Coordinates of C-alpha atoms in Angstrom, one line a residue:
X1 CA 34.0 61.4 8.7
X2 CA 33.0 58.3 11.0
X3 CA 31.8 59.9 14.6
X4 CA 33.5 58.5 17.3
X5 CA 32.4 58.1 21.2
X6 CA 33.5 57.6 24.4
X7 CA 31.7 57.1 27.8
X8 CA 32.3 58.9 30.9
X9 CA 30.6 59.1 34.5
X10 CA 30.2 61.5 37.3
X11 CA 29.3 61.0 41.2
X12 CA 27.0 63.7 42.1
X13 CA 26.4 64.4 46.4
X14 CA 23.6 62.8 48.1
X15 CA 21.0 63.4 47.1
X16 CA 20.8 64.1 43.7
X17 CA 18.2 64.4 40.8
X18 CA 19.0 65.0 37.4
X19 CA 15.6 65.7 36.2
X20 CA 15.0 68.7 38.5
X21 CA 18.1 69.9 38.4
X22 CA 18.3 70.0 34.2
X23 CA 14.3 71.3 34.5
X24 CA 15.6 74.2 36.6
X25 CA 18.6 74.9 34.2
X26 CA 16.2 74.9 31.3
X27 CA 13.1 76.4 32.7
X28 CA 11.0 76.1 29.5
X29 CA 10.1 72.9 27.4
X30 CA 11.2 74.6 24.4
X31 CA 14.5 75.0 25.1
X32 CA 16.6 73.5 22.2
X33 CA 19.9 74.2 23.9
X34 CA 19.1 72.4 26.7
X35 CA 17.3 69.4 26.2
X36 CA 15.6 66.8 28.2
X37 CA 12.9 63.8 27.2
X38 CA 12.2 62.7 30.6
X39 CA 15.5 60.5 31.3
X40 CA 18.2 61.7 29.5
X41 CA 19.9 65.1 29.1
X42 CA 21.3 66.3 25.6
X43 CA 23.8 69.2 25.0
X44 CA 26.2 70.0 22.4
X45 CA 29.3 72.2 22.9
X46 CA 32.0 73.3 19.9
X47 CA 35.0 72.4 21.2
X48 CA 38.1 72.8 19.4
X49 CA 36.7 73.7 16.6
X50 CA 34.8 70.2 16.7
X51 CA 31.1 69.4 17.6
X52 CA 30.2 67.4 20.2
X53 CA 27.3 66.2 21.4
X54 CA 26.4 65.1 24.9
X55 CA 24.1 62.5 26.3
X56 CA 24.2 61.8 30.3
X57 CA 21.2 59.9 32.6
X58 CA 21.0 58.8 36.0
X59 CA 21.4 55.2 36.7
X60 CA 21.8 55.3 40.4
X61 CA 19.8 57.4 43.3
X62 CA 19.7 56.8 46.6
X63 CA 23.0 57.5 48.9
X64 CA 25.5 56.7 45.7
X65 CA 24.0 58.9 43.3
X66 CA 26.1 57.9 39.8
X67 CA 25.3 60.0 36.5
X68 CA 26.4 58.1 33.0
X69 CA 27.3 59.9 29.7
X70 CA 28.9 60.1 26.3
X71 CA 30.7 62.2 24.3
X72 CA 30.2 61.9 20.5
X73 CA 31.7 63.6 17.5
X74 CA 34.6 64.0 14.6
X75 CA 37.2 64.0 17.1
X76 CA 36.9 62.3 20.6
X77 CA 39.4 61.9 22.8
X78 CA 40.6 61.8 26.4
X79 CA 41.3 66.0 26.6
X80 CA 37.4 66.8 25.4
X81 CA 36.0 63.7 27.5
X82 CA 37.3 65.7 30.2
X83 CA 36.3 69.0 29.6
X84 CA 33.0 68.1 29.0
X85 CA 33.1 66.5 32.5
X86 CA 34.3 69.5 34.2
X87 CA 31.6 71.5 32.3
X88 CA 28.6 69.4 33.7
X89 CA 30.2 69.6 36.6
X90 CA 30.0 73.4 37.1
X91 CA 26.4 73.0 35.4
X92 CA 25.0 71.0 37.4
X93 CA 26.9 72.3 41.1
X94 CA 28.6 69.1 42.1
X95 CA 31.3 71.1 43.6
X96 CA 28.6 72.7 45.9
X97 CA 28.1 71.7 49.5
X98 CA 24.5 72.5 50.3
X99 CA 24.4 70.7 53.6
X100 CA 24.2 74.1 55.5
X101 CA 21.1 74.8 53.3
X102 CA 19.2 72.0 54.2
X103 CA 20.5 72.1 57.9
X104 CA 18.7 75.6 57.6
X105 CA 15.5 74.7 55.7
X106 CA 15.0 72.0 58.1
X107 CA 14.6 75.1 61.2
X108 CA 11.7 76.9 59.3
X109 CA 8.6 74.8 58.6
X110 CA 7.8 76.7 55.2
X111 CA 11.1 76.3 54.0
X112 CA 11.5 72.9 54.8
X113 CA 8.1 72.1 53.3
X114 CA 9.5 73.1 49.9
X115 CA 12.7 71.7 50.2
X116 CA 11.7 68.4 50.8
X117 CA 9.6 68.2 47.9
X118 CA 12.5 68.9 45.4
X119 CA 15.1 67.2 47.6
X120 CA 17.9 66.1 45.7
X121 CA 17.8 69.5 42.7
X122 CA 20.9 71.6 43.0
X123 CA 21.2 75.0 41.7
X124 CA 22.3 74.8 37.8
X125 CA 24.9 77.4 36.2
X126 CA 25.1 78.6 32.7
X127 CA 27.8 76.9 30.7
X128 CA 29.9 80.2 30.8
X129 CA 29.6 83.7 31.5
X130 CA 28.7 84.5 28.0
X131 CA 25.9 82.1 27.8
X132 CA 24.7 83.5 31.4
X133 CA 24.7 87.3 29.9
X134 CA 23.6 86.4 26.4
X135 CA 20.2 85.2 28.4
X136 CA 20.1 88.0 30.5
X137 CA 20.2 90.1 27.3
X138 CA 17.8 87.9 25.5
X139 CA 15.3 87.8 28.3
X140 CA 15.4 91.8 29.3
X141 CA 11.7 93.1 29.3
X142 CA 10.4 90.2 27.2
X143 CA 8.5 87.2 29.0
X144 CA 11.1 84.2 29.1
X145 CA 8.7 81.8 26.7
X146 CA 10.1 84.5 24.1
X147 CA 13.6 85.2 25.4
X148 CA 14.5 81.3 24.7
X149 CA 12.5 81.0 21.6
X150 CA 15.1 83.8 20.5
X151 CA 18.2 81.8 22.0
X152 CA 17.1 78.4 19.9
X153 CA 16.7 80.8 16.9
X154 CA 20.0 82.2 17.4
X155 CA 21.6 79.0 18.2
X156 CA 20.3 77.4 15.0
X157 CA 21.3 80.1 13.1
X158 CA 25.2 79.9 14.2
X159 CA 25.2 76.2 14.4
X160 CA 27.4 74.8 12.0
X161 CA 25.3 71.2 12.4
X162 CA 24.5 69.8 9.1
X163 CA 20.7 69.8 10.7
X164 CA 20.3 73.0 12.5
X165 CA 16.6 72.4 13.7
X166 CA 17.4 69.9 15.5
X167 CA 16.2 69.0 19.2
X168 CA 19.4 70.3 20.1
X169 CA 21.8 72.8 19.2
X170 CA 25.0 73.9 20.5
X171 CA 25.0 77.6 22.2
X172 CA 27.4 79.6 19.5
X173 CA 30.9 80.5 20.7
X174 CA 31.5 84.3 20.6
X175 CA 33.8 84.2 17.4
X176 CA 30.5 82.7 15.4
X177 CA 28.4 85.0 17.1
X178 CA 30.5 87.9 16.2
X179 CA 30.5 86.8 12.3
X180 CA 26.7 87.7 12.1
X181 CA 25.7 91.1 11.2
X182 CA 23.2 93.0 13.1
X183 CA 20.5 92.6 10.8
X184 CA 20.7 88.9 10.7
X185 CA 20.1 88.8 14.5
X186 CA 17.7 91.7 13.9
X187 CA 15.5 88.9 11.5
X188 CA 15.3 86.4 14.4
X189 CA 13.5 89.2 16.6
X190 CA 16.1 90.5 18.8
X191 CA 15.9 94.9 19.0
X192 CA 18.4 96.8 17.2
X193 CA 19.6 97.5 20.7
X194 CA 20.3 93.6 22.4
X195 CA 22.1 93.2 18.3
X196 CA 24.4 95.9 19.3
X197 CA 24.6 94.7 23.2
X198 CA 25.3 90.8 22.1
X199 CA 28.0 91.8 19.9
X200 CA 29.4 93.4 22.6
X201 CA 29.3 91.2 25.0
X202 CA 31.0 88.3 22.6
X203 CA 34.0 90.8 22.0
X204 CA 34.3 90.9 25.6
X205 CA 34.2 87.2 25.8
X206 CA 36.4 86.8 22.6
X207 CA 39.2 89.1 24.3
X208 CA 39.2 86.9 27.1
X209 CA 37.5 89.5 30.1
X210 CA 34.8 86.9 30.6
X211 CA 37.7 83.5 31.6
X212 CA 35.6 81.9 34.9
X213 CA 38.8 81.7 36.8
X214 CA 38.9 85.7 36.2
X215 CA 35.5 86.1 37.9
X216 CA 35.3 83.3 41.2
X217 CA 37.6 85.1 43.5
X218 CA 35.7 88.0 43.4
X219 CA 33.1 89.1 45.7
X220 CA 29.8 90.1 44.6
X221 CA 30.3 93.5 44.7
X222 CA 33.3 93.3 42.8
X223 CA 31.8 91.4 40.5
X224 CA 28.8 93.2 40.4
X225 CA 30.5 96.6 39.5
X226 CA 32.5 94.5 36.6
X227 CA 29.3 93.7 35.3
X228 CA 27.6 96.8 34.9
X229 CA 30.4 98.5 32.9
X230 CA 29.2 95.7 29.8
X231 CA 26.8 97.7 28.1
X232 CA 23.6 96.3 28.3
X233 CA 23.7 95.0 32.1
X234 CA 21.6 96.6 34.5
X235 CA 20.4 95.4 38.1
X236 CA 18.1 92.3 37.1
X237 CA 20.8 91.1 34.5
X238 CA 23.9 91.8 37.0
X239 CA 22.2 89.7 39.8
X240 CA 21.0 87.5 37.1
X241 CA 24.6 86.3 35.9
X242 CA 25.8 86.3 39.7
X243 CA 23.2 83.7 41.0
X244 CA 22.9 81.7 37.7
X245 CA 25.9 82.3 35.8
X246 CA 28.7 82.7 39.1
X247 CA 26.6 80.3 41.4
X248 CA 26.2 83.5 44.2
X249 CA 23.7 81.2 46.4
X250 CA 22.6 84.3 48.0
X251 CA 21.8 86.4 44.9
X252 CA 18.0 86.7 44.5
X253 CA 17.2 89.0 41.4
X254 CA 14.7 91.1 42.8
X255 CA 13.6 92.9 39.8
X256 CA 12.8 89.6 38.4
X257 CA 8.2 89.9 38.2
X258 CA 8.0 86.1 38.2
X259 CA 9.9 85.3 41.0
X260 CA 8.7 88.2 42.7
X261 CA 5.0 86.5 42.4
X262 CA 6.3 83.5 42.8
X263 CA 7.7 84.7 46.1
X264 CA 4.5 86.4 47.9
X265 CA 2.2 84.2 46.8
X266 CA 4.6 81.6 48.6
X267 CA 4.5 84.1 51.6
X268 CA 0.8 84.3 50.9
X269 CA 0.8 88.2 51.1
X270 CA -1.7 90.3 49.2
X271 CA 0.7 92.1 47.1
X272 CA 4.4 91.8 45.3
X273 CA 6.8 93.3 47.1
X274 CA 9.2 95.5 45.5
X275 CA 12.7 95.4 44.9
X276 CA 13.8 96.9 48.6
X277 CA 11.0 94.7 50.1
X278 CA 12.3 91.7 48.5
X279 CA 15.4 91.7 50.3
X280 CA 13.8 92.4 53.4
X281 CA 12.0 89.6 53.6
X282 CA 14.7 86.9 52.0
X283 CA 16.6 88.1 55.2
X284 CA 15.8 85.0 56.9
X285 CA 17.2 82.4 54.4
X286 CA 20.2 84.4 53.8
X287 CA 22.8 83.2 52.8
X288 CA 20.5 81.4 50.4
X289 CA 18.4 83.5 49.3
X290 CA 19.1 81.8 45.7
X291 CA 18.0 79.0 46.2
X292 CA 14.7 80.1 47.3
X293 CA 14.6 81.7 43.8
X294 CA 15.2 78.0 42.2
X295 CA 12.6 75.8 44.6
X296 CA 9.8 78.8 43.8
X297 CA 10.6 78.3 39.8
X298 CA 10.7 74.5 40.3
X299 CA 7.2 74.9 42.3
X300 CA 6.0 76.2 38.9
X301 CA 7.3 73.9 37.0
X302 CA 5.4 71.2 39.0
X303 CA 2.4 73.4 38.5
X304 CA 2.0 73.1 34.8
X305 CA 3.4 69.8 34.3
X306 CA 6.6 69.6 33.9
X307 CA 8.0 67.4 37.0
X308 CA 6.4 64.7 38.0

């Protein structure tokens, strides 16, 4: 069947960077769900019961930031142009007005310092709540270079794609996710334990409990306690989904080791706080406590590489 495409753009805020923002959304270079060479970003959705496959890049900075894309596959038209532009735009927070952020940021001299240097990143969301608590699963008590590598193999594994090791790979839908048996996730490394905890959390999905517009009127303690009655979801994961799958900008996961490093050696104190301690001293960039989280992980990014 002959592919078809069609372009689309989108008009970010001032300022805006695709490259850190995507960097913070995929946090490893190995991500094959996310994928980024270095000017454009590539994703593929099933949509319809139809592949498509994403390409957007940044052709304008500056005070008129403009982002360019296109939608390919089997069946392209104006309905999935569109939804794929309302999913990059929850992605990639265009609906976000971080102006009070950076009016804050600009009072503390730390902060600021920080800020400046990855002006124009915004904080990135999960697709949808199931991919946000699938990598919360995926990523419990493993080091997230392995949670991802079990993602991609996941991913792979589901993808209908005629070539499933591709650079990129759609995230499965919870109907294909539910079609695998324990044991085949079991073979890609994932404990007997996240098997039965992913299947769960895709029936939940598949029955509808996980819909967005069920979730962003709720407050985070609403949402929180929602959360922890999926089996599976503790703390970390529950303040996980809220700041990176619900966009909570004042969510920090505190039981998270990196960015707990990441955060006192930023203060430059001797030794990681814990979980209470955390809090107590994100208490001055509160409400955005989250987006602290993001600039520290973007920080190490730059460290090894990654952002020039």
């Amino acid at each position: 069947m002959n592919q078809a495409a069609s372009r689309f753009t989108l008009s970010p805020p001032a300022p805006f960077r695709l490259d850190l923002t995507v960097w913070a959304l995929r946090r490893q270079a190995h991500n094959q769900i996310d994928s980024w060479d270095g000017e454009i970003y590539r994703r593929a959705w099933q949509y319809s019961g139809n592949r498509l496959e994403v390409r957007l890049w940044q052709t304008q900075a500056g005070r008129t930031p403009l982002l360019e894309g296109e939608v390919q596959g089997n069946c392209v038209d104006a309905s999935s142009v569109a939804w794929v532009s309302r999913q990059l735009s929850w992605m990639l927070s265009l609906d976000q007005d971080l102006r009070p952020f950076y009016a804050m940021a600009a009072s503390d001299l730390r902060l600021a310092a920080l800020a400046d240097r990855f002006q124009g990143f915004r904080p990135p969301r999960f697709s949808s709540l199931f991919e946000a608590l699938s990598n919360a699963i995926a990523c419990q008590q493993l080091s997230l270079h392995v949670g991802i590598l079990l993602l991609n193999r996941m991913a792979r594994l589901c993808s209908n794609a005629p070539e499933a090791t591709n650079s990129f790979v759609p995230f499965p839908n919870p109907a294909t996710l539910l079609q695998l048996e324990a044991a085949s996730l079991r073979s890609l490394g994932f404990s007997i334990q996240k098997a039965k905890f992913l299947h769960g959390i895709a029936e939940t999905a598949a029955a509808g409990q996980l819909a967005r517009e069920n979730w962003q009127g709720l407050s985070n303690s609403e949402a929180a306690q929602r959360l922890h009655q999926l089996r599976g979801i503790g703390r970390w994961s529950t303040e996980y989904v809220l700041l990176r799958g619900l966009g909570r900008l004042d969510v920090f996961p505190g039981d998270d080791v990196g960015a707990r490093k990441a955060l006192y050696q930023w203060l430059e104190e001797k030794s990681a706080p814990d979980y209470t301690q955390v809090a107590k001293r994100l208490q001055p960039w509160q409400p955005y406590a989250g987006m602290l989280y993001f600039l520290l992980l973007l920080n190490r990014l730059e460290k090894e590489g990654h952002i020039p």
